[in-house]
PDB file of C-alpha atoms in Angstrom:
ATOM      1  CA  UNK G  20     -25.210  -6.183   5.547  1.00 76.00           C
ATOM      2  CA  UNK G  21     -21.810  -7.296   3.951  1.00 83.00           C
ATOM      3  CA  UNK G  22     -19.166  -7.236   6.987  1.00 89.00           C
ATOM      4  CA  UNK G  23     -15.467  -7.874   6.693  1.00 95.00           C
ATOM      5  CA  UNK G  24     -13.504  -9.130   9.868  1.00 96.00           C
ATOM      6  CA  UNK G  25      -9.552  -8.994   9.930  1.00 97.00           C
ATOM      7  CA  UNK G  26      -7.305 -10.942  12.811  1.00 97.00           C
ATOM      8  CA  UNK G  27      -5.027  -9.954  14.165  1.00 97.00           C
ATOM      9  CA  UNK G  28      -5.484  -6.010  13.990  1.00 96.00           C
ATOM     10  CA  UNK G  29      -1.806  -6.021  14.271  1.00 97.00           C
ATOM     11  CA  UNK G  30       1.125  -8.701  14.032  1.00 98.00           C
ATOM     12  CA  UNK G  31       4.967  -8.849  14.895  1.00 98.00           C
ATOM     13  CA  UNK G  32       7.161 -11.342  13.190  1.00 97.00           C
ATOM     14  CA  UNK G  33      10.607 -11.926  13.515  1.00 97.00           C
ATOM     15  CA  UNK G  34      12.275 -12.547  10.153  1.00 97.00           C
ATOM     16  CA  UNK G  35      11.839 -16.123   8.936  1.00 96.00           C
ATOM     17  CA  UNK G  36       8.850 -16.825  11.000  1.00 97.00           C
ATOM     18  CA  UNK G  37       5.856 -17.463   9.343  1.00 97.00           C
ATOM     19  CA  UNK G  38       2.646 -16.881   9.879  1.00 98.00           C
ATOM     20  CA  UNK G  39      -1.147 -16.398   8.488  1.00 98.00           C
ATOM     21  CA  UNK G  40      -3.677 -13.433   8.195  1.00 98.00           C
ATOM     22  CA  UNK G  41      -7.170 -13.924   8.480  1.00 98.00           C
ATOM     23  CA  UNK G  42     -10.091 -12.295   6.842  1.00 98.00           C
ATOM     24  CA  UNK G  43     -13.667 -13.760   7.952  1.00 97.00           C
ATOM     25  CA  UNK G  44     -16.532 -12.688   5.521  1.00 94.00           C
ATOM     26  CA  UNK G  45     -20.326 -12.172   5.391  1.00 91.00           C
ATOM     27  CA  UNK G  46     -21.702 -11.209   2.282  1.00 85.00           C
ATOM     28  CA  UNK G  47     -24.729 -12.098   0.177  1.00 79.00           C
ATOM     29  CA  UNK G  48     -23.573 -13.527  -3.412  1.00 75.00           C
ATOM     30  CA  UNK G  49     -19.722 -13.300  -3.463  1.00 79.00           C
ATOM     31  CA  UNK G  50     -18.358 -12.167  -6.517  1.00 84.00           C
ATOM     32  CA  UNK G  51     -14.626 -11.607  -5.487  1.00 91.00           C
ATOM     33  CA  UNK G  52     -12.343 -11.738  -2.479  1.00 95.00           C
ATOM     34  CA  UNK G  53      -9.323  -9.135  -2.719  1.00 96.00           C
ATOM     35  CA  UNK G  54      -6.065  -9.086  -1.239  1.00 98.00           C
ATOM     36  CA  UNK G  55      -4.345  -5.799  -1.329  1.00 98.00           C
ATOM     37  CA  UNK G  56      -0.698  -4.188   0.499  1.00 98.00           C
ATOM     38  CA  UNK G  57      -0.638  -0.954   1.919  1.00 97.00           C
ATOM     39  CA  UNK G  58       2.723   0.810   2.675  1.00 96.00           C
ATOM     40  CA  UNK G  59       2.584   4.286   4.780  1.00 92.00           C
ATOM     41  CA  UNK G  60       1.417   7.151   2.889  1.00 89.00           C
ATOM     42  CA  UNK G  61       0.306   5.057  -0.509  1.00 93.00           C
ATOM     43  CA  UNK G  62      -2.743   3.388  -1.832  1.00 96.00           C
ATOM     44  CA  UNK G  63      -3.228  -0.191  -1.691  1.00 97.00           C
ATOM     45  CA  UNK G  64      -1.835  -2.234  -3.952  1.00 96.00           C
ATOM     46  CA  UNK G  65      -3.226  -5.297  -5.475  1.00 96.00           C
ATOM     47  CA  UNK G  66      -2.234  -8.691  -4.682  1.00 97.00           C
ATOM     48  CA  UNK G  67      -4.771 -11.549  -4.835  1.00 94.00           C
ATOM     49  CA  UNK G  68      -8.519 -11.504  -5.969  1.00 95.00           C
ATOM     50  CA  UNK G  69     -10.025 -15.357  -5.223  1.00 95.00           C
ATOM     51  CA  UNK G  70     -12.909 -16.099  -6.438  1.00 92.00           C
ATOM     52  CA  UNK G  71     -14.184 -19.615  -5.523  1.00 91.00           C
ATOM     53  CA  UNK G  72     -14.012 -21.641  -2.303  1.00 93.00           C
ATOM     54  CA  UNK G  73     -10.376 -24.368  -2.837  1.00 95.00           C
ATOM     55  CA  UNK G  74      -8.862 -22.128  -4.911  1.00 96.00           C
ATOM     56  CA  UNK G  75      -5.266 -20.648  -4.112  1.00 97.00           C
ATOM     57  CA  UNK G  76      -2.924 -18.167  -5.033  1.00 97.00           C
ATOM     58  CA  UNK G  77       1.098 -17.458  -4.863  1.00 97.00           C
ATOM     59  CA  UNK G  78       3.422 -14.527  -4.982  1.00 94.00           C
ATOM     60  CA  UNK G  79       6.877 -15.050  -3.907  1.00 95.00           C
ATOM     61  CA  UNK G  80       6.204 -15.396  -0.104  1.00 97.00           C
ATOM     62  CA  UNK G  81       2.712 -14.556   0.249  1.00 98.00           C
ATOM     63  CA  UNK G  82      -0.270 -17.319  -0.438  1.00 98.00           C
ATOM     64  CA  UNK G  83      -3.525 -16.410  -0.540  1.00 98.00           C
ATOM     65  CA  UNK G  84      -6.597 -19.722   0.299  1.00 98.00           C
ATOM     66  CA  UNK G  85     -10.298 -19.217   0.334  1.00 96.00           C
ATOM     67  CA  UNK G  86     -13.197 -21.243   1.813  1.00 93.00           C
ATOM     68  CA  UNK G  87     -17.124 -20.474   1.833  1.00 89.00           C
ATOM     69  CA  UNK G  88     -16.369 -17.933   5.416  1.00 92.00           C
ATOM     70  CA  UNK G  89     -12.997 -17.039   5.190  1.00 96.00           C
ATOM     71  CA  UNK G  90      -9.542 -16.208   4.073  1.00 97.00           C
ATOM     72  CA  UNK G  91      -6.025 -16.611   4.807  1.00 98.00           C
ATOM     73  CA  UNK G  92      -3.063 -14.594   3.843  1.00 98.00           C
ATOM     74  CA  UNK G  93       0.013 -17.309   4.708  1.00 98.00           C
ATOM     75  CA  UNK G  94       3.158 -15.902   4.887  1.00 97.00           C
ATOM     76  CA  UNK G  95       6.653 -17.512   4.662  1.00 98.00           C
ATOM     77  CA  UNK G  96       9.617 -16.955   5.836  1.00 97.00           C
ATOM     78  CA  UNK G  97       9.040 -13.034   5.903  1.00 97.00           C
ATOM     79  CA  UNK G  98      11.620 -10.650   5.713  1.00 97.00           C
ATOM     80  CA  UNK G  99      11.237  -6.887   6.817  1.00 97.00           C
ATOM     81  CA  UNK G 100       9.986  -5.712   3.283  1.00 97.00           C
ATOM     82  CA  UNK G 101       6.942  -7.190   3.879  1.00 97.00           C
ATOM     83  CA  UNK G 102       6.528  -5.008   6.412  1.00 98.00           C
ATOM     84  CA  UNK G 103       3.054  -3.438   5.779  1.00 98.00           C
ATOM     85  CA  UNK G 104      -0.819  -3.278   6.343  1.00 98.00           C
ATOM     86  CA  UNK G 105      -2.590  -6.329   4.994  1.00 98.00           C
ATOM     87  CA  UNK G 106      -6.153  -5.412   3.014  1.00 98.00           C
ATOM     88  CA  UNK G 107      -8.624  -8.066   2.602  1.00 97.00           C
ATOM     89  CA  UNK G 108     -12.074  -6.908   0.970  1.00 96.00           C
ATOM     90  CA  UNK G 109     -14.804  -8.880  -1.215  1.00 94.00           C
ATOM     91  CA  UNK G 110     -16.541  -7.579  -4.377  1.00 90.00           C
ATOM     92  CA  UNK G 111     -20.462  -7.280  -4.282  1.00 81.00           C
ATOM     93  CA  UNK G 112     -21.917  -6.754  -7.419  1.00 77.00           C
ATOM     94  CA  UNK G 113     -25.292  -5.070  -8.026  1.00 76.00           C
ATOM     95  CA  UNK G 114     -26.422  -4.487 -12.170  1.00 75.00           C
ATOM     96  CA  UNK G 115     -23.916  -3.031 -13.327  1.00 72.00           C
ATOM     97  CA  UNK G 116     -22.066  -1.547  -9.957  1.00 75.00           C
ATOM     98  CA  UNK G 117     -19.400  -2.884  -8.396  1.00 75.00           C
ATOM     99  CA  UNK G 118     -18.039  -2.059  -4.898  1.00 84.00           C
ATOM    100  CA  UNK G 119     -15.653  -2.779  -2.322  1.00 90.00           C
ATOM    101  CA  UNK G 120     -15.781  -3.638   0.961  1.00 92.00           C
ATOM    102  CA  UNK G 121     -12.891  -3.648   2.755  1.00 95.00           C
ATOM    103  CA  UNK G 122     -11.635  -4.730   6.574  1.00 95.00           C
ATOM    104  CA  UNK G 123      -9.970  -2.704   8.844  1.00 95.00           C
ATOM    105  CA  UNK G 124      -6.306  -4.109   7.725  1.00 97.00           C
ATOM    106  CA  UNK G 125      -4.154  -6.062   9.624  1.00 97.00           C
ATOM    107  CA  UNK G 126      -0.460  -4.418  10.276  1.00 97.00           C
ATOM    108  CA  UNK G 127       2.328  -6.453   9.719  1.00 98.00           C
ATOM    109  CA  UNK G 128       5.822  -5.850  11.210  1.00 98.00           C
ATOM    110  CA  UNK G 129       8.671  -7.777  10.213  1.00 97.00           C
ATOM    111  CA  UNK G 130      11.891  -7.433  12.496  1.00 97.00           C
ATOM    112  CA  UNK G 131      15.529  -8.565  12.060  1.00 93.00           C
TER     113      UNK G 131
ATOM    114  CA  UNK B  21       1.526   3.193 -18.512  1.00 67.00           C
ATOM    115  CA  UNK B  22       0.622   6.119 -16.109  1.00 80.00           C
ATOM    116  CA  UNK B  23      -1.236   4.884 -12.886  1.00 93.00           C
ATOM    117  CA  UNK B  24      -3.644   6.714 -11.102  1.00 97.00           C
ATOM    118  CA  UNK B  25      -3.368  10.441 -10.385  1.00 97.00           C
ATOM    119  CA  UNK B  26      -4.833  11.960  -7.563  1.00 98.00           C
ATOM    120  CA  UNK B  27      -4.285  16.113  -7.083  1.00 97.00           C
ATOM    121  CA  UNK B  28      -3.664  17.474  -4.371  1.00 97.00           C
ATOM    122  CA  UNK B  29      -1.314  14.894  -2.274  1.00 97.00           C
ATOM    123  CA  UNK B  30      -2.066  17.193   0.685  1.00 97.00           C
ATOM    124  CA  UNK B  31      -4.815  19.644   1.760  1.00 97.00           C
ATOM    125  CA  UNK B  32      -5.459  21.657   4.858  1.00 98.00           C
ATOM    126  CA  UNK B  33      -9.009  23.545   4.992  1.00 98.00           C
ATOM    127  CA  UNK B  34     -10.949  24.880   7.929  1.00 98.00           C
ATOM    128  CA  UNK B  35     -14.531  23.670   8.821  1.00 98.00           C
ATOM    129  CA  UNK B  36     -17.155  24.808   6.856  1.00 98.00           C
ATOM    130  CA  UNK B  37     -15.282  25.563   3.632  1.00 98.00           C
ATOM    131  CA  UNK B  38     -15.230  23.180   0.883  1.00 98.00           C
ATOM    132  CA  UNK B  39     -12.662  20.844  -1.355  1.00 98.00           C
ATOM    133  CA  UNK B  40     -12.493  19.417  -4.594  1.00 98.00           C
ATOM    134  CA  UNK B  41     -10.113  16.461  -5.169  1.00 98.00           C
ATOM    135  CA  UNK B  42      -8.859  15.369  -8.167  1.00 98.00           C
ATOM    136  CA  UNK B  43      -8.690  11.695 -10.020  1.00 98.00           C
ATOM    137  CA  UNK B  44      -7.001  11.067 -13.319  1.00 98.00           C
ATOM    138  CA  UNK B  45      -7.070   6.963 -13.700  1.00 97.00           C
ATOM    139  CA  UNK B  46      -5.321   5.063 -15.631  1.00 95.00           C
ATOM    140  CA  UNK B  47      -5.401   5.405 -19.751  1.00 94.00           C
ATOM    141  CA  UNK B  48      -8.508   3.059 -20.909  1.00 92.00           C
ATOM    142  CA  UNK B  49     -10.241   2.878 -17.786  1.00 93.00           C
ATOM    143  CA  UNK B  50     -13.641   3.994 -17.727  1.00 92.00           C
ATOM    144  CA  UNK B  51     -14.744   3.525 -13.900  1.00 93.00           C
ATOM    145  CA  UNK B  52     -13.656   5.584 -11.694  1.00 96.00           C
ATOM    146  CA  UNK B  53     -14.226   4.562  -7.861  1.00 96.00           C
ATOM    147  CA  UNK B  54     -13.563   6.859  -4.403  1.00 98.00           C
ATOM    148  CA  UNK B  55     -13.212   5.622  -1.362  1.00 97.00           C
ATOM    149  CA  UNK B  56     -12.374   7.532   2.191  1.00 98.00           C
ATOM    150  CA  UNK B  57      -9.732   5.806   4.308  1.00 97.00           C
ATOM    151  CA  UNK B  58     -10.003   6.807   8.512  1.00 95.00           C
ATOM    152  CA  UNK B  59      -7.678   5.128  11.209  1.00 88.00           C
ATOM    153  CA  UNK B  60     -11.103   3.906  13.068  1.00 84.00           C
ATOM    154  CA  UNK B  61     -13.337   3.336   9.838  1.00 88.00           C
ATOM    155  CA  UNK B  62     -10.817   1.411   7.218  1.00 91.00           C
ATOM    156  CA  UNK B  63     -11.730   2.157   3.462  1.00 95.00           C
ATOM    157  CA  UNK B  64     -15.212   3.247   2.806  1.00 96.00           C
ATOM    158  CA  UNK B  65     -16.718   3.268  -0.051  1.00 95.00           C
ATOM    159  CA  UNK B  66     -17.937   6.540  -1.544  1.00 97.00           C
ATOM    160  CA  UNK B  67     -19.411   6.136  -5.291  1.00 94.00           C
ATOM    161  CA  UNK B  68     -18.300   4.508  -8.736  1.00 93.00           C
ATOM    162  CA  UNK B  69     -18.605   6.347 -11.841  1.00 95.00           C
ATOM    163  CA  UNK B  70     -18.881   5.045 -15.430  1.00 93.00           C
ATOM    164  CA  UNK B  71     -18.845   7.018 -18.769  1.00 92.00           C
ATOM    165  CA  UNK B  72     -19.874  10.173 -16.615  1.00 95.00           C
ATOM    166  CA  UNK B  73     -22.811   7.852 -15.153  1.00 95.00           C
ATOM    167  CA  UNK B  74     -23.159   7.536 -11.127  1.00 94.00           C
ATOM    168  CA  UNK B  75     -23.630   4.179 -10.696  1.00 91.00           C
ATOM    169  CA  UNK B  76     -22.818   3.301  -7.032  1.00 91.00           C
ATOM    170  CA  UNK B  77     -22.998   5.707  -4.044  1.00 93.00           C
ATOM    171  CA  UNK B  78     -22.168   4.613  -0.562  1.00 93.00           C
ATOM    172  CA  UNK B  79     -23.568   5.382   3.010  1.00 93.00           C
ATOM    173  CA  UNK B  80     -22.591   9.252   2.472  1.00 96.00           C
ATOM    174  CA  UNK B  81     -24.552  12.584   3.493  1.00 97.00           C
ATOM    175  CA  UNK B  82     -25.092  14.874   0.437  1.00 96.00           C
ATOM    176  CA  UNK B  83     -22.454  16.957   1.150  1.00 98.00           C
ATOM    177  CA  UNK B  84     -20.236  14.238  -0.476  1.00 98.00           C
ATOM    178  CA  UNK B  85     -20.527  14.693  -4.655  1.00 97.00           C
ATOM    179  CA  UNK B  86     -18.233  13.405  -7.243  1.00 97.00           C
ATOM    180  CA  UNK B  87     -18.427  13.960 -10.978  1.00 97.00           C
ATOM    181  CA  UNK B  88     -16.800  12.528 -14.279  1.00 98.00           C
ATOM    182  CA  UNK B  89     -15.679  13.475 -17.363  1.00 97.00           C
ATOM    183  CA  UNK B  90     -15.383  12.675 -21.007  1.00 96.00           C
ATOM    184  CA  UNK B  91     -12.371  11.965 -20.321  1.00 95.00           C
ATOM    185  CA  UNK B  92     -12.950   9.740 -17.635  1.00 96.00           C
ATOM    186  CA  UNK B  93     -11.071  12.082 -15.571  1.00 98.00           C
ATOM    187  CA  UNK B  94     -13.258  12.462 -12.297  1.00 98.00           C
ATOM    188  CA  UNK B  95     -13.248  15.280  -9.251  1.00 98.00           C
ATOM    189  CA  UNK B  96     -15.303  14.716  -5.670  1.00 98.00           C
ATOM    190  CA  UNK B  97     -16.129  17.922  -3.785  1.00 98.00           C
ATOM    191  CA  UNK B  98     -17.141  18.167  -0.070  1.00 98.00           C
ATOM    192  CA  UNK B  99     -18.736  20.797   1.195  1.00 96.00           C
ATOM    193  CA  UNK B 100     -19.323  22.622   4.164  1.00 97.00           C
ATOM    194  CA  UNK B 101     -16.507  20.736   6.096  1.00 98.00           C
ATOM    195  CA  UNK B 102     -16.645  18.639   9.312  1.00 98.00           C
ATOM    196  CA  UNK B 103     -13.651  18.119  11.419  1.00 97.00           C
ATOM    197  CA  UNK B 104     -14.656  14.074  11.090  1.00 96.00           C
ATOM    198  CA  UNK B 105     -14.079  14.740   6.821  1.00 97.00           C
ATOM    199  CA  UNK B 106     -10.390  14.521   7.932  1.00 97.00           C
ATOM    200  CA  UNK B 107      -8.810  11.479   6.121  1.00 97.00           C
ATOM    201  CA  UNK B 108      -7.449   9.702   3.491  1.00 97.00           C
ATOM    202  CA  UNK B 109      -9.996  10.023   0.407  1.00 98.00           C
ATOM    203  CA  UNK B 110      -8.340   7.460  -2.671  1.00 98.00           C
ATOM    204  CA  UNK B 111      -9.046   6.885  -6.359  1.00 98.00           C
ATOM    205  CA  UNK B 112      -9.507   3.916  -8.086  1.00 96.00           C
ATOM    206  CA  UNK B 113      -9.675   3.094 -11.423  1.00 95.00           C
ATOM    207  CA  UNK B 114     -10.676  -0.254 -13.273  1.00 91.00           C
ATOM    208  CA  UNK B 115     -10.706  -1.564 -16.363  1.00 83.00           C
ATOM    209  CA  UNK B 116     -12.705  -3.629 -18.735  1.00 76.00           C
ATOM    210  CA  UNK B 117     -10.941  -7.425 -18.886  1.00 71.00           C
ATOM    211  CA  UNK B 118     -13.078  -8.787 -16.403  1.00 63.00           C
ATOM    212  CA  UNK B 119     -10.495  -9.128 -13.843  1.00 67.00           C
ATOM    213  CA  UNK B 120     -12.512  -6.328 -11.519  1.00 78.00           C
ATOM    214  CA  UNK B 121      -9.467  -4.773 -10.044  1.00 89.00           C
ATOM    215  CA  UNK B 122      -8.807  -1.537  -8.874  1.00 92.00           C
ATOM    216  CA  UNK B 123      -6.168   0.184  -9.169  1.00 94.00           C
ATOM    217  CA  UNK B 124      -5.372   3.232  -6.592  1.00 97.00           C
ATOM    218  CA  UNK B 125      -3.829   6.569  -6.626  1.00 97.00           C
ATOM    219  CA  UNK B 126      -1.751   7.189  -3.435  1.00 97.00           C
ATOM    220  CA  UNK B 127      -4.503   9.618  -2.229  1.00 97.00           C
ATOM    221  CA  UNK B 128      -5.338  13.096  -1.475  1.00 98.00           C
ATOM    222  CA  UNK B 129      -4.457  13.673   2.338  1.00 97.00           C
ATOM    223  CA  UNK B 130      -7.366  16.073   3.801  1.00 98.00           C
ATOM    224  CA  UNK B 131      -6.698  17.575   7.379  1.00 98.00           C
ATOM    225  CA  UNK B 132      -9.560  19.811   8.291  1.00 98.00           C
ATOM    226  CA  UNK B 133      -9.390  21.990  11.190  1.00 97.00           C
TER     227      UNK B 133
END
């Protein structure tokens, strides 16, 4: 069964220090892995999808890595706007459906 | 361009009535996906629809339907109402580039008591 791990469940930076997310994977025949934001009281937004072990992505202070288990969400120098919860899920695809599987987030909170 | 719509932001039925929940996704896209958010449980996936087709269905019990339109426009009803049907229940749409990437509403809140 495709599983999804996130670490830490929850996170407290102080602004400037920086840090990385982790999102551990099983699945049978990646197609995808998906970063996504989440503020309080919206849907997720889109960040990152990855889609091969080595490769990376970049957006502003976020960057995103991949290898064959697992992937990192490395964040730099945060400030308190990036306060938020952290999605990571990975795209099975079956025919022609597609689905989601997500983790259970990891909460970010960015202090002064 | 218009992201995704979901109707109503907020909802507060009793058990054993039902709900209907509303998706209107973004201009173009034809799939439609809906996915129930709980603190304990994370996102779960419901069921994708394509040009009115099912074409994905999660780990659901029966009393979990969706539907879509011409119009791509898509509802999901629950029925007969469980207190554990409380959550977050979100809309995605996605379009046809290849990219795969969803796109979500901010989410019809459900609170059953």
């Amino acid at each position: 069964e495709d599983q999804v791990t996130q670490s830490p469940e929850a996170l407290r930076l102080q602004e400037g220090e920086s840090s990385s997310l982790n999102c551990s994977y099983t699945v049978s025949g990646l197609r995808g892995l998906f970063w996504y934001r989440q503020d309080p009281g919206k849907g997720p937004e889109f960040l990152f999808t990855l889609y091969s072990a080595g490769e990376e992505k970049e957006k502003e202070r976020l960057k995103a890595t991949l290898t064959k288990k697992e992937s990192f969400l490395h964040i730099t120098a945060p400030k308190p706007e990036d306060s938020a919860t952290y999605l990571c899920a990975v795209q099975v695809v079956t025919g022609t459906a597609s689905k989601l599987t997500f983790g259970t987030g990891t909460r970010l909170q960015v202090t002064l | 361009k218009a992201g995704v719509t979901q109707t109503p932001r907020y909802l507060i039925k009793t058990r054993g009535q039902q709900v209907t929940l509303s998706c209107s996704p973004i201009s173009g896209h034809r799939s439609v996906s809906w996915y129930q958010q709980t603190p304990g449980q994370g996102l779960q996936f419901l069921f994708e629809y394509f040009s009115e087709t099912q074409r994905n269905k999660g780990n659901f019990p029966g009393r979990f339907s969706g539907r879509q339109f011409s119009n791509s426009r898509s509802e999901m009803n629950v029925s007969t109402l469980e207190l554990g049907d409380s959550a977050l229940y979100l809309c995605a749409s996605r379009g046809t580039s290849g990219a795969n990437v969803l796109t979500f509403g901010a989410g019809s809140r459900l609170t059953v008591l």
